[in-house]
Coordinates of C-alpha atoms and ligand atoms in Angstrom, one line a residue:
X1 CA 93.9 258.8 126.6
X2 CA 94.8 261.9 129.1
X3 CA 91.6 262.0 131.0
X4 CA 91.5 265.4 133.1
X5 CA 88.4 265.6 135.8
X6 CA 88.4 269.3 136.7
X7 CA 85.4 270.7 139.4
X8 CA 83.4 273.1 137.1
X9 CA 82.0 274.2 133.4
X10 CA 84.3 277.2 133.6
X11 CA 87.3 275.3 134.8
X12 CA 86.9 273.0 131.8
X13 CA 86.4 275.5 129.4
X14 CA 89.0 277.2 130.4
X15 CA 91.8 274.0 130.4
X16 CA 89.8 273.8 126.9
X17 CA 90.9 277.6 126.1
X18 CA 94.4 276.9 126.8
X19 CA 95.0 274.4 124.9
X20 CA 93.7 275.7 121.9
X21 CA 95.9 278.7 122.5
X22 CA 98.8 277.1 123.2
X23 CA 98.6 274.9 120.0
X24 CA 97.6 278.3 118.4
X25 CA 101.3 280.2 119.7
X26 CA 102.9 276.9 119.1
X27 CA 102.2 277.1 115.5
X28 CA 100.4 280.5 114.1
X29 CA 99.2 278.7 111.1
X30 CA 97.5 275.4 113.1
X31 CA 94.8 274.3 111.4
X32 CA 91.6 273.7 114.3
X33 CA 88.4 271.3 113.8
X34 CA 86.0 273.4 115.1
X35 CA 82.8 271.6 117.2
X36 CA 79.5 273.1 118.2
X37 CA 77.1 272.9 120.9
X38 CA 76.6 274.2 124.4
X39 CA 79.0 272.2 125.2
X40 CA 81.8 274.8 123.4
X41 CA 80.4 277.9 124.4
X42 CA 82.3 278.3 126.8
X43 CA 85.7 277.7 125.7
X44 CA 84.6 279.7 122.9
X45 CA 84.0 282.8 124.5
X46 CA 87.9 282.6 126.6
X47 CA 89.3 282.3 123.7
X48 CA 87.6 285.7 122.5
X49 CA 88.8 286.7 125.6
X50 CA 92.2 286.0 125.2
X51 CA 92.6 287.3 121.9
X52 CA 91.1 290.7 122.6
X53 CA 93.4 290.5 125.3
X54 CA 96.4 289.7 122.8
X55 CA 97.0 286.2 124.2
X56 CA 96.2 284.0 120.7
X57 CA 96.4 285.4 117.4
X58 CA 94.1 283.9 114.9
X59 CA 94.8 285.9 111.7
X60 CA 96.8 282.8 110.2
X61 CA 94.5 280.4 111.4
X62 CA 92.8 277.9 109.5
X63 CA 89.4 276.2 110.3
X64 CA 87.6 273.4 109.6
X65 CA 84.3 272.3 111.3
X66 CA 82.5 269.5 111.1
X67 CA 79.4 269.3 110.9
X68 CA 76.1 271.1 109.9
X69 CA 72.0 270.3 109.6
X70 CA 71.0 269.9 106.2
X71 CA 68.6 272.6 105.4
X72 CA 69.0 274.7 107.5
X73 CA 70.4 278.3 105.9
X74 CA 72.9 280.1 107.6
X75 CA 71.1 283.0 108.9
X76 CA 68.3 280.5 111.2
X77 CA 69.4 281.3 114.7
X78 CA 70.0 277.6 114.6
X79 CA 72.3 277.3 112.0
X80 CA 75.9 276.3 113.2
X81 CA 76.8 278.5 110.6
X82 CA 75.0 281.5 112.5
X83 CA 76.9 280.0 115.9
X84 CA 80.2 279.8 115.5
X85 CA 80.4 283.3 113.4
X86 CA 77.9 284.4 116.6
X87 CA 80.4 282.5 119.6
X88 CA 83.6 283.3 118.0
X89 CA 84.3 284.2 114.4
X90 CA 82.7 287.3 114.5
X91 CA 84.1 287.7 117.4
X92 CA 88.1 287.2 117.0
X93 CA 90.8 288.1 114.0
X94 CA 90.4 284.8 112.1
X95 CA 90.3 286.1 108.7
X96 CA 86.9 284.8 106.9
X97 CA 88.2 283.0 103.9
X98 CA 90.3 280.6 106.7
X99 CA 87.1 279.5 108.2
X100 CA 85.1 276.2 106.2
X101 CA 82.2 275.0 107.5
X102 CA 80.2 272.1 105.8
X103 CA 77.3 273.4 103.9
X104 CA 73.8 272.8 104.3
X105 CA 72.9 272.6 100.7
X106 CA 71.4 269.0 100.0
X107 CA 71.9 269.8 95.9
X108 CA 75.7 268.3 94.8
X109 CA 75.6 267.1 98.3
X110 CA 77.6 264.2 97.1
X111 CA 80.3 266.6 95.4
X112 CA 80.2 268.5 98.5
X113 CA 81.5 266.1 101.0
X114 CA 84.5 265.2 99.2
X115 CA 85.7 268.9 98.2
X116 CA 85.2 269.3 102.0
X117 CA 87.8 266.5 102.6
X118 CA 90.2 267.6 99.7
X119 CA 90.0 271.1 101.3
X120 CA 91.6 269.3 104.9
X121 CA 93.8 267.5 103.1
X122 CA 94.6 269.7 101.2
X123 CA 95.3 272.3 104.7
X124 CA 97.5 269.6 105.3
X125 CA 95.0 268.3 107.7
X126 CA 93.8 268.8 111.1
X127 CA 96.3 269.7 113.9
X128 CA 93.7 270.1 116.4
X129 CA 89.9 268.9 116.8
X130 CA 87.9 270.0 119.8
X131 CA 84.8 267.7 120.3
X132 CA 81.8 266.8 121.3
X133 CA 80.0 264.1 122.8
X134 CA 76.1 263.4 122.3
X135 CA 74.6 261.7 125.1
X136 CA 74.2 258.4 122.5
X137 CA 78.4 258.7 122.1
X138 CA 78.1 260.9 119.2
X139 CA 81.2 262.1 117.8
X140 CA 80.8 265.0 115.0
X141 CA 76.9 263.8 114.2
X142 CA 78.8 260.1 113.4
X143 CA 75.8 258.6 115.3
X144 CA 75.8 254.8 116.7
X145 CA 74.6 251.9 113.9
X146 CA 76.1 249.1 112.4
X147 CA 78.9 250.9 110.5
X148 CA 80.7 253.7 111.0
X149 CA 82.2 256.2 107.9
X150 CA 85.5 257.5 107.1
X151 CA 84.5 260.6 105.1
X152 CA 82.5 263.3 105.2
X153 CA 79.1 262.6 104.6
X154 CA 75.1 263.4 105.1
X155 CA 73.6 261.3 107.9
X156 CA 70.5 260.7 109.0
X157 CA 70.2 262.3 112.7
X158 CA 68.9 259.1 115.4
X159 CA 65.9 259.8 117.5
X160 CA 68.5 260.5 120.4
X161 CA 70.3 263.2 118.7
X162 CA 66.9 264.6 117.2
X163 CA 65.1 265.0 120.5
X164 CA 68.7 265.7 122.7
X165 CA 68.8 268.5 120.1
X166 CA 65.0 270.7 120.0
X167 CA 66.0 272.1 123.1
X168 CA 67.6 274.3 120.9
X169 CA 63.9 274.4 118.8
X170 CA 61.0 275.8 119.3
X171 CA 59.3 272.0 118.5
X172 CA 60.8 268.2 118.0
X173 CA 59.1 269.1 114.4
X174 CA 61.6 271.5 113.3
X175 CA 65.3 270.3 114.6
X176 CA 66.7 268.2 111.0
X177 CA 66.5 265.7 110.4
X178 CA 69.8 265.0 109.1
X179 CA 73.2 266.8 108.7
X180 CA 76.3 266.8 106.4
X181 CA 79.3 265.8 109.2
X182 CA 83.3 265.0 108.8
X183 CA 83.4 261.5 109.0
X184 CA 85.5 260.0 111.3
X185 CA 88.8 259.6 109.3
X186 CA 89.6 263.1 109.5
X187 CA 88.6 263.1 113.6
X188 CA 91.2 260.4 113.3
X189 CA 94.3 262.1 111.1
X190 CA 93.7 264.6 113.7
X191 CA 97.5 265.8 115.2
X192 CA 95.1 265.9 118.7
X193 CA 92.3 265.6 120.1
X194 CA 90.4 267.0 122.7
X195 CA 87.2 266.2 123.7
X196 CA 84.8 268.2 126.2
X197 CA 81.7 266.9 128.1
X198 CA 79.7 268.3 130.9
X199 CA 77.3 267.7 133.2
X200 CA 75.4 264.1 134.4
X201 CA 73.8 263.6 131.0
X202 CA 77.2 263.2 129.0
X203 CA 78.2 259.9 132.1
X204 CA 77.7 257.3 130.6
X205 CA 78.8 258.0 127.3
X206 CA 82.1 259.2 128.8
X207 CA 82.3 256.0 130.6
X208 CA 81.7 254.2 127.4
X209 CA 84.2 255.7 125.5
X210 CA 87.4 255.6 128.2
X211 CA 86.4 252.2 129.3
X212 CA 84.3 250.9 127.3
X213 CA 85.2 248.1 124.2
X214 CA 85.8 249.4 120.5
X215 CA 82.0 249.3 119.3
X216 CA 80.3 251.1 116.5
X217 CA 77.4 251.6 118.9
X218 CA 79.5 254.0 121.0
X219 CA 81.5 255.9 118.5
X220 CA 83.1 258.2 119.9
X221 CA 85.4 254.0 121.2
X222 CA 87.1 254.4 118.2
X223 CA 89.2 257.9 120.3
X224 CA 90.9 254.7 122.1
X225 CA 93.2 254.1 118.9
X226 CA 93.9 258.0 119.5
X227 CA 97.7 258.5 120.4
X228 CA 96.6 262.1 121.4
X229 CA 93.6 262.5 123.1
X230 CA 92.7 264.3 126.1
X231 CA 89.4 264.4 127.9
X232 CA 88.2 267.6 129.9
X233 CA 84.9 266.6 131.8
X234 CA 83.5 267.8 134.9
X235 CA 82.9 265.8 137.7
X236 CA 79.7 264.6 136.7
X237 CA 80.3 263.7 133.2
X238 CA 82.8 261.5 135.4
X239 CA 81.4 260.2 137.1
X240 CA 81.3 256.7 135.9
X241 CA 84.9 256.5 136.0
X242 CA 86.2 258.1 139.0
Ligands
F6R1 C1 78.5 269.3 117.4 C2 79.1 268.3 117.3 C3 77.8 267.0 117.9 C4 78.1 267.7 119.5 C5 77.3 266.7 120.1 C6 77.4 267.4 121.8 O1 80.0 270.1 116.4 O2 80.0 267.8 116.9 O3 78.5 266.2 118.7 O4 79.3 267.9 120.3 O5 75.8 266.5 120.2 O6 76.5 268.6 121.7 P1 76.1 269.4 123.0 O7 77.4 270.0 123.1 O8 75.2 270.3 122.9 O9 75.6 268.4 124.9

């Protein structure tokens, strides 16, 4: 694992955007795996800027998002569909038909999950996967537990995640209790992975991801087995590893 410790959230965002832009420059047909949440917002703002300045061209790129809340309609301002269009897709020159997001629809969810993995495979797999990390060590919504799942699946969110994400909703009751998430298979098969983390609340998860045993209790710890992971963290998130 390559670990880059930076001084600020802004620097983390810029470094990450540069890596994504470099990937797309090297391979205009790149397949990008994308995350939501507060962590990558700054990276997306940088990518929008680079695209407007003509420094990165997304016109031939394909994207796959990691996850979506079950039952939140795309128009809901906390759906990840809404988030991605608001922060990135509506502001860059990616082609709408090249955007892939997990469905929020629970009808035929198993069939959807199967097809989502087939779509990823048909696109040739993910070239570069961007990840955030939960304070509990989740990546995507692969939550800590006894088992980890390979394929895209419907997951019950843990209390930790529901509580952490309630900051985006009016109340904790409004947070969906389930989500559809890519499994660890598509993530681990990605050619490259960039994991971003900022703030003290992520420091323990980062330490256990980087230095701890590989365990289902910290799903991100499996990244130790990947050949090309770059972790970009601010000083607070790196607090327990420096
Ligand atoms: C979101 C995702 C999650 C988040 C994680 C951190 O698509 O996959 O794993 O990356 O919950 O969220 P933030 O960045 O809001 O702290």
